[in-house]
Tab-separated table of C-alpha atoms in Angstrom:
chain	number	residue	atom	x	y	z
A	1	MET	CA	13.489	126.301	187.769
A	2	GLY	CA	16.380	124.495	185.951
A	3	LYS	CA	17.286	125.106	182.348
A	4	LYS	CA	16.038	122.935	179.512
A	5	ALA	CA	18.186	121.514	176.746
A	6	LEU	CA	17.396	119.526	173.588
A	7	ILE	CA	19.931	117.060	172.134
A	8	THR	CA	19.652	115.567	168.870
A	9	GLY	CA	21.655	112.186	168.552
A	10	VAL	CA	20.974	111.446	172.163
A	11	THR	CA	21.374	107.897	171.723
A	12	GLY	CA	25.016	108.011	170.451
A	13	GLN	CA	28.186	108.120	172.353
A	14	ASP	CA	28.337	111.974	172.863
A	15	GLY	CA	24.466	112.443	173.348
A	16	SER	CA	24.568	109.934	176.323
A	17	TYR	CA	27.425	111.584	178.115
A	18	LEU	CA	26.213	115.014	177.594
A	19	ALA	CA	22.640	114.157	178.844
A	20	GLU	CA	24.177	112.706	182.084
A	21	TRP	CA	26.377	115.865	182.429
A	22	LEU	CA	23.347	118.192	181.762
A	23	MET	CA	21.090	116.371	184.263
A	24	GLU	CA	23.878	116.562	187.043
A	25	LYS	CA	23.652	120.220	186.311
A	26	GLY	CA	19.890	120.368	187.048
A	27	TYR	CA	18.665	120.425	183.435
A	28	THR	CA	15.561	119.008	181.995
A	29	VAL	CA	16.665	117.081	179.008
A	30	THR	CA	14.754	116.128	175.857
A	31	GLY	CA	16.339	113.809	173.461
A	32	MET	CA	15.389	113.821	169.785
A	33	VAL	CA	15.275	110.468	168.051
A	34	ARG	CA	14.317	109.390	164.544
A	35	ARG	CA	11.453	107.056	164.029
A	36	SER	CA	13.054	103.718	163.780
A	37	SER	CA	11.984	100.201	163.532
A	38	THR	CA	14.652	99.253	166.014
A	39	GLU	CA	15.176	101.548	168.923
A	40	ASN	CA	18.474	101.269	170.523
A	41	TYR	CA	18.787	103.046	173.823
A	42	GLY	CA	21.605	100.943	175.276
A	43	ARG	CA	23.847	103.991	175.873
A	44	LEU	CA	21.019	105.463	178.008
A	45	ASP	CA	21.123	102.754	180.635
A	46	GLY	CA	20.456	104.094	183.998
A	47	ILE	CA	19.111	107.588	182.829
A	48	ARG	CA	16.553	106.483	180.174
A	49	GLU	CA	13.572	107.099	182.535
A	50	ARG	CA	14.685	110.646	183.371
A	51	ILE	CA	15.075	111.902	179.868
A	52	ARG	CA	12.072	112.896	177.784
A	53	ILE	CA	12.372	111.185	174.344
A	54	ARG	CA	10.577	112.863	171.262
A	55	GLN	CA	10.527	111.877	167.738
A	56	ALA	CA	11.625	114.162	165.138
A	57	ASP	CA	13.808	114.107	162.021
A	58	LEU	CA	16.648	116.416	160.459
A	59	LEU	CA	15.206	115.655	157.211
A	60	ASP	CA	11.810	116.998	158.119
A	61	GLN	CA	11.558	120.883	158.688
A	62	TYR	CA	8.065	120.920	160.238
A	63	SER	CA	8.919	117.962	162.791
A	64	LEU	CA	11.800	120.283	164.138
A	65	ILE	CA	9.599	123.341	164.495
A	66	LYS	CA	7.027	121.338	166.305
A	67	LEU	CA	9.568	119.678	168.597
A	68	ILE	CA	11.087	123.174	169.625
A	69	GLU	CA	7.750	124.703	170.236
A	70	GLU	CA	6.772	121.708	172.599
A	71	CYS	CA	10.095	121.371	174.516
A	72	GLU	CA	10.963	124.973	174.698
A	73	PRO	CA	14.720	124.558	175.150
A	74	ASP	CA	17.145	127.178	176.472
A	75	GLU	CA	19.946	125.169	174.585
A	76	VAL	CA	19.973	122.868	171.664
A	77	TYR	CA	22.951	120.487	170.891
A	78	ASN	CA	23.032	119.259	167.486
A	79	LEU	CA	24.857	115.960	167.646
A	80	ALA	CA	22.936	113.951	165.088
A	81	ALA	CA	24.804	113.184	161.782
A	82	MET	CA	25.745	110.358	159.668
A	83	SER	CA	28.930	110.243	161.838
A	84	PHE	CA	30.965	107.305	160.337
A	85	VAL	CA	33.495	108.411	157.644
A	86	PRO	CA	33.559	105.256	155.621
A	87	THR	CA	29.779	105.132	155.232
A	88	SER	CA	29.843	108.593	153.878
A	89	TRP	CA	31.607	107.251	150.736
A	90	ASN	CA	28.829	104.875	150.429
A	91	GLN	CA	25.929	107.168	151.003
A	92	PRO	CA	27.352	110.699	150.243
A	93	VAL	CA	23.802	112.265	149.297
A	94	LEU	CA	22.181	111.081	152.490
A	95	THR	CA	25.245	112.152	154.523
A	96	ALA	CA	24.815	115.705	152.987
A	97	GLU	CA	21.132	115.740	153.792
A	98	PHE	CA	21.621	114.907	157.490
A	99	THR	CA	24.939	116.286	158.368
A	100	ALA	CA	25.062	119.420	156.140
A	101	VAL	CA	21.379	120.422	155.321
A	102	GLY	CA	20.061	119.144	158.521
A	103	VAL	CA	21.922	121.801	160.374
A	104	THR	CA	20.214	124.599	158.281
A	105	ARG	CA	16.668	122.977	159.128
A	106	MET	CA	17.407	123.043	162.807
A	107	LEU	CA	18.849	126.644	162.701
A	108	GLU	CA	15.713	127.813	160.552
A	109	ALA	CA	13.408	126.105	163.411
A	110	ILE	CA	15.226	128.017	166.095
A	111	ARG	CA	14.873	131.299	164.061
A	112	ALA	CA	11.152	130.693	163.563
A	113	VAL	CA	10.240	129.575	167.075
A	114	ASN	CA	12.794	131.426	169.452
A	115	PRO	CA	15.989	133.101	168.003
A	116	GLY	CA	17.185	133.448	171.893
A	117	ILE	CA	17.787	129.630	171.948
A	118	ARG	CA	21.483	129.003	172.287
A	119	PHE	CA	22.848	126.451	169.584
A	120	TYR	CA	25.715	124.168	169.587
A	121	GLN	CA	26.981	122.432	166.419
A	122	ALA	CA	29.023	119.432	166.529
A	123	SER	CA	31.906	120.161	164.065
A	124	SER	CA	34.628	117.801	163.355
A	125	SER	CA	38.489	117.682	163.030
A	126	GLU	CA	37.610	115.784	159.580
A	127	MET	CA	37.048	119.288	158.204
A	128	PHE	CA	40.852	119.727	158.238
A	129	GLY	CA	41.470	116.706	156.227
A	130	LYS	CA	44.454	117.600	153.985
A	131	VAL	CA	45.897	119.675	156.622
A	132	ARG	CA	47.647	123.017	155.758
A	133	GLU	CA	49.520	123.406	159.083
A	134	ILE	CA	50.360	121.217	162.254
A	135	PRO	CA	48.747	121.558	164.693
A	136	GLN	CA	45.321	122.690	163.543
A	137	SER	CA	43.723	125.719	165.355
A	138	GLU	CA	40.364	127.694	164.910
A	139	LYS	CA	42.137	129.620	162.015
A	140	THR	CA	43.397	126.541	159.980
A	141	PRO	CA	41.744	126.458	156.498
A	142	PHE	CA	39.346	123.363	155.944
A	143	HIS	CA	40.331	120.925	153.125
A	144	PRO	CA	37.960	117.935	153.944
A	145	ARG	CA	38.890	114.546	152.422
A	146	SER	CA	35.552	112.641	152.752
A	147	PRO	CA	31.718	113.333	151.980
A	148	TYR	CA	31.297	113.445	155.712
A	149	GLY	CA	34.145	116.010	156.294
A	150	VAL	CA	32.566	118.157	153.381
A	151	ALA	CA	29.170	117.979	154.913
A	152	LYS	CA	30.587	119.076	158.302
A	153	VAL	CA	32.192	122.094	156.769
A	154	TYR	CA	28.909	123.048	155.324
A	155	GLY	CA	27.261	122.581	158.961
A	156	HIS	CA	30.112	124.727	160.359
A	157	TRP	CA	29.852	127.695	158.180
A	158	ILE	CA	25.871	127.757	158.130
A	159	THR	CA	26.188	128.106	161.757
A	160	VAL	CA	28.626	131.028	161.448
A	161	ASN	CA	26.274	132.616	158.943
A	162	TYR	CA	23.189	132.403	161.115
A	163	ARG	CA	25.111	133.860	164.000
A	164	GLU	CA	26.433	136.832	161.864
A	165	SER	CA	23.140	137.398	159.851
A	166	TYR	CA	20.434	136.722	162.466
A	167	ASP	CA	22.352	137.316	165.748
A	168	ILE	CA	21.633	133.715	166.935
A	169	PHE	CA	23.971	132.355	169.751
A	170	GLY	CA	25.364	129.630	167.442
A	171	VAL	CA	28.784	128.007	168.230
A	172	SER	CA	30.627	125.169	166.780
A	173	GLY	CA	32.971	122.631	168.681
A	174	ILE	CA	35.662	121.458	166.478
A	175	LEU	CA	36.210	118.193	168.231
A	176	PHE	CA	38.948	115.930	167.536
A	177	ASN	CA	38.629	112.253	167.909
A	178	HIS	CA	37.074	111.364	171.209
A	179	GLU	CA	36.396	107.693	172.425
A	180	SER	CA	34.929	105.841	175.342
A	181	PRO	CA	33.436	102.311	176.066
A	182	ARG	CA	30.146	103.656	174.362
A	183	ARG	CA	32.048	104.244	171.093
A	184	GLY	CA	30.283	102.137	168.225
A	185	MET	CA	31.928	99.071	167.108
A	186	GLU	CA	32.618	100.483	163.545
A	187	PHE	CA	35.160	103.039	164.925
A	188	VAL	CA	38.833	101.820	165.088
A	189	THR	CA	39.298	102.342	168.771
A	190	ARG	CA	36.490	100.236	169.650
A	191	LYS	CA	37.231	97.752	166.929
A	192	VAL	CA	40.668	97.259	168.512
A	193	THR	CA	39.706	97.040	172.174
A	194	HIS	CA	36.851	94.679	171.553
A	195	ALA	CA	39.085	92.552	169.413
A	196	ALA	CA	41.862	92.525	172.288
A	197	ALA	CA	39.299	91.408	174.607
A	198	SER	CA	37.727	88.597	172.364
A	199	ILE	CA	41.131	87.255	171.638
A	200	LYS	CA	42.049	87.249	175.267
A	201	MET	CA	38.935	85.224	175.933
A	202	GLY	CA	39.491	82.880	173.042
A	203	LEU	CA	36.578	84.114	171.133
A	204	ALA	CA	38.757	85.433	168.207
A	205	GLY	CA	42.164	84.546	166.579
A	206	GLU	CA	43.101	87.602	164.636
A	207	LEU	CA	42.372	91.325	164.127
A	208	ARG	CA	42.353	92.725	160.576
A	209	MET	CA	43.378	96.338	160.265
A	210	GLY	CA	44.014	99.144	157.669
A	211	ASN	CA	46.729	101.862	158.043
A	212	LEU	CA	48.621	101.234	161.294
A	213	GLU	CA	50.777	104.430	160.748
A	214	ALA	CA	47.774	106.757	160.579
A	215	LYS	CA	47.889	109.306	163.592
A	216	ARG	CA	45.075	110.859	165.512
A	217	ASP	CA	44.527	113.191	168.522
A	218	TRP	CA	42.469	110.969	170.615
A	219	GLY	CA	40.507	112.000	173.844
A	220	TYR	CA	37.835	110.871	176.193
A	221	ALA	CA	34.183	111.768	175.189
A	222	GLY	CA	33.173	112.294	178.888
A	223	ASP	CA	35.765	115.212	178.877
A	224	TYR	CA	34.677	116.735	175.531
A	225	VAL	CA	30.973	117.090	176.422
A	226	ARG	CA	31.975	119.389	179.155
A	227	ALA	CA	33.521	121.720	176.651
A	228	MET	CA	30.147	121.763	174.611
A	229	TRP	CA	28.269	122.758	177.516
A	230	LEU	CA	31.035	125.629	178.439
A	231	MET	CA	30.731	127.028	174.998
A	232	LEU	CA	27.100	127.693	175.684
A	233	GLN	CA	27.697	129.398	178.900
A	234	GLN	CA	30.146	132.189	177.569
A	235	PRO	CA	29.005	135.772	177.259
A	236	GLU	CA	30.024	135.845	173.386
A	237	PRO	CA	29.420	132.864	170.828
A	238	ARG	CA	32.690	131.621	169.649
A	239	ASP	CA	34.044	128.467	167.949
A	240	TYR	CA	36.550	126.307	169.725
A	241	VAL	CA	39.032	123.614	168.731
A	242	ILE	CA	38.674	120.720	171.489
A	243	ALA	CA	41.535	118.411	171.490
A	244	THR	CA	44.297	116.813	173.636
A	245	GLY	CA	47.235	118.481	171.667
A	246	GLU	CA	48.808	114.975	171.565
A	247	THR	CA	48.974	112.584	168.680
A	248	HIS	CA	48.983	108.788	168.791
A	249	SER	CA	49.266	106.246	165.988
A	250	VAL	CA	46.927	103.420	165.328
A	251	ARG	CA	49.895	101.055	166.032
A	252	GLU	CA	50.200	102.549	169.607
A	253	LEU	CA	46.554	102.205	170.184
A	254	VAL	CA	46.799	98.531	169.233
A	255	GLU	CA	50.005	97.925	171.196
A	256	LEU	CA	48.395	99.586	174.493
A	257	ALA	CA	45.259	97.673	174.107
A	258	PHE	CA	46.989	94.134	173.602
A	259	SER	CA	49.701	94.762	176.169
A	260	HIS	CA	46.975	95.687	178.969
A	261	LEU	CA	45.752	92.067	178.420
A	262	ASP	CA	49.422	90.614	178.422
A	263	LEU	CA	49.207	90.123	174.778
A	264	ASP	CA	51.699	90.828	171.915
A	265	TYR	CA	49.777	92.559	169.174
A	266	ARG	CA	52.243	91.301	166.416
A	267	ASP	CA	50.840	87.791	166.883
A	268	PHE	CA	47.425	88.646	166.117
A	269	VAL	CA	47.208	91.744	163.719
A	270	VAL	CA	46.937	91.377	160.088
A	271	GLN	CA	47.047	94.360	157.722
A	272	ASP	CA	44.269	94.173	155.188
A	273	PRO	CA	44.044	96.453	152.046
A	274	GLN	CA	40.078	96.617	152.242
A	275	PHE	CA	40.478	98.742	155.343
A	276	MET	CA	42.578	101.445	153.627
A	277	ARG	CA	40.693	104.603	153.058
A	278	PRO	CA	40.298	106.056	149.307
A	279	ALA	CA	41.846	109.433	150.562
A	280	GLU	CA	43.633	109.136	153.837
A	281	VAL	CA	43.547	112.054	156.162
A	282	ASP	CA	46.887	113.466	157.217
A	283	LEU	CA	48.225	114.141	160.615
A	284	LEU	CA	45.371	115.535	162.699
A	285	ILE	CA	46.623	117.109	165.912
A	286	GLY	CA	44.544	119.978	167.551
A	287	ASP	CA	45.758	123.126	169.220
A	288	PRO	CA	43.153	123.497	172.183
A	289	SER	CA	44.951	126.474	173.653
A	290	LYS	CA	41.911	128.851	173.002
A	291	ALA	CA	39.665	126.517	174.813
A	292	ARG	CA	42.054	126.313	177.689
A	293	GLN	CA	42.562	129.971	178.003
A	294	GLU	CA	38.755	131.206	177.554
A	295	LEU	CA	36.920	128.164	178.676
A	296	GLY	CA	39.208	126.921	181.309
A	297	TRP	CA	38.794	123.579	179.808
A	298	GLN	CA	41.396	120.720	179.577
A	299	PRO	CA	41.133	116.990	179.226
A	300	GLU	CA	41.333	114.948	182.340
A	301	VAL	CA	41.620	111.344	180.984
A	302	THR	CA	44.914	110.384	179.276
A	303	PHE	CA	45.454	108.276	176.178
A	304	PRO	CA	46.560	105.242	177.999
A	305	GLU	CA	43.853	105.493	180.622
A	306	LEU	CA	41.349	105.914	177.983
A	307	VAL	CA	42.466	102.639	176.117
A	308	ARG	CA	42.616	100.676	179.342
A	309	MET	CA	39.207	101.810	180.181
A	310	MET	CA	37.763	100.629	176.851
A	311	VAL	CA	39.509	97.311	176.896
A	312	ASP	CA	38.251	96.617	180.628
A	313	ALA	CA	34.680	97.597	179.491
A	314	ASP	CA	34.836	95.165	176.461
A	315	LEU	CA	36.379	92.407	178.636
A	316	GLU	CA	33.599	93.098	181.426
A	317	ARG	CA	30.742	92.910	178.517
A	318	LEU	CA	32.180	89.715	176.996
A	319	GLU	CA	32.288	88.063	180.468
A	320	ARG	CA	28.759	89.075	181.124
A	321	GLU	CA	27.570	87.600	177.828
A	322	LYS	CA	29.446	84.516	178.383
A	323	ARG	CA	27.732	84.055	181.893
A	324	LEU	CA	24.395	84.538	180.350
A	325	LEU	CA	24.930	81.987	177.652
A	326	SER	CA	26.414	79.376	180.117
């Protein structure tokens, strides 16, 4: 009999890739979703009928206990969060409820029902924020620069606390930026690749951007979910930085996306002050050497390959929409 996994945030980018990966490994996968008037399962196309979808809410302790009792998972992957940094400035209290206290509720549910469940918490490089050292490793102090980053620090440390206090196999993956064709349109990588494809097809004339010099360590989401799974297969629960160890500027991202379509980004990109963050994060670049040594993990998709993959997917999507309308 294969293992059972519960994924919160299953309809998101990471949740959908992780569900696919686990099912390839023979898992029975339950995906937790919130009750919503509009259900969006677009990222689960092709696997939707093979996943058990159950409703529960990180704001509701009882619903989590009931869910864990019902689906009896061996592993829980907590990927659900208010995950868009700019939104966390507009909704800081709700961000704290989901992204911070929600982790405690899930850990409490595990402790109440079955403390033997292995728990993965999605930590974030945004926890480093105003970085104390470059590159950032598992030992780098946190100095978050957004309500989202602050909430993620809480989620990270409460996982450590439950591991040390209750002997729960709880781990956190400190994931640096990871992208894919399934990335939400509000994220800068997808905003850029979609705009490039739209401009190529004559559907848009410009792209308005914030800080082009901001640098990030960008990887491919499909590679990063493998690391999540590997963490829960180890003999000891440990936290890991998952990153490429390379850094690229937003300008490089824009240049790669546009040049892939034979366009010069300088003809179309306009810098707009409204897209500047209140407190910009400094240079985020991860040191994944511990994950490489202990998990045997390393990214397989390069940054240029990732950008081209995203541009091609957006172009294909727009061409399909155009055909449907014509």
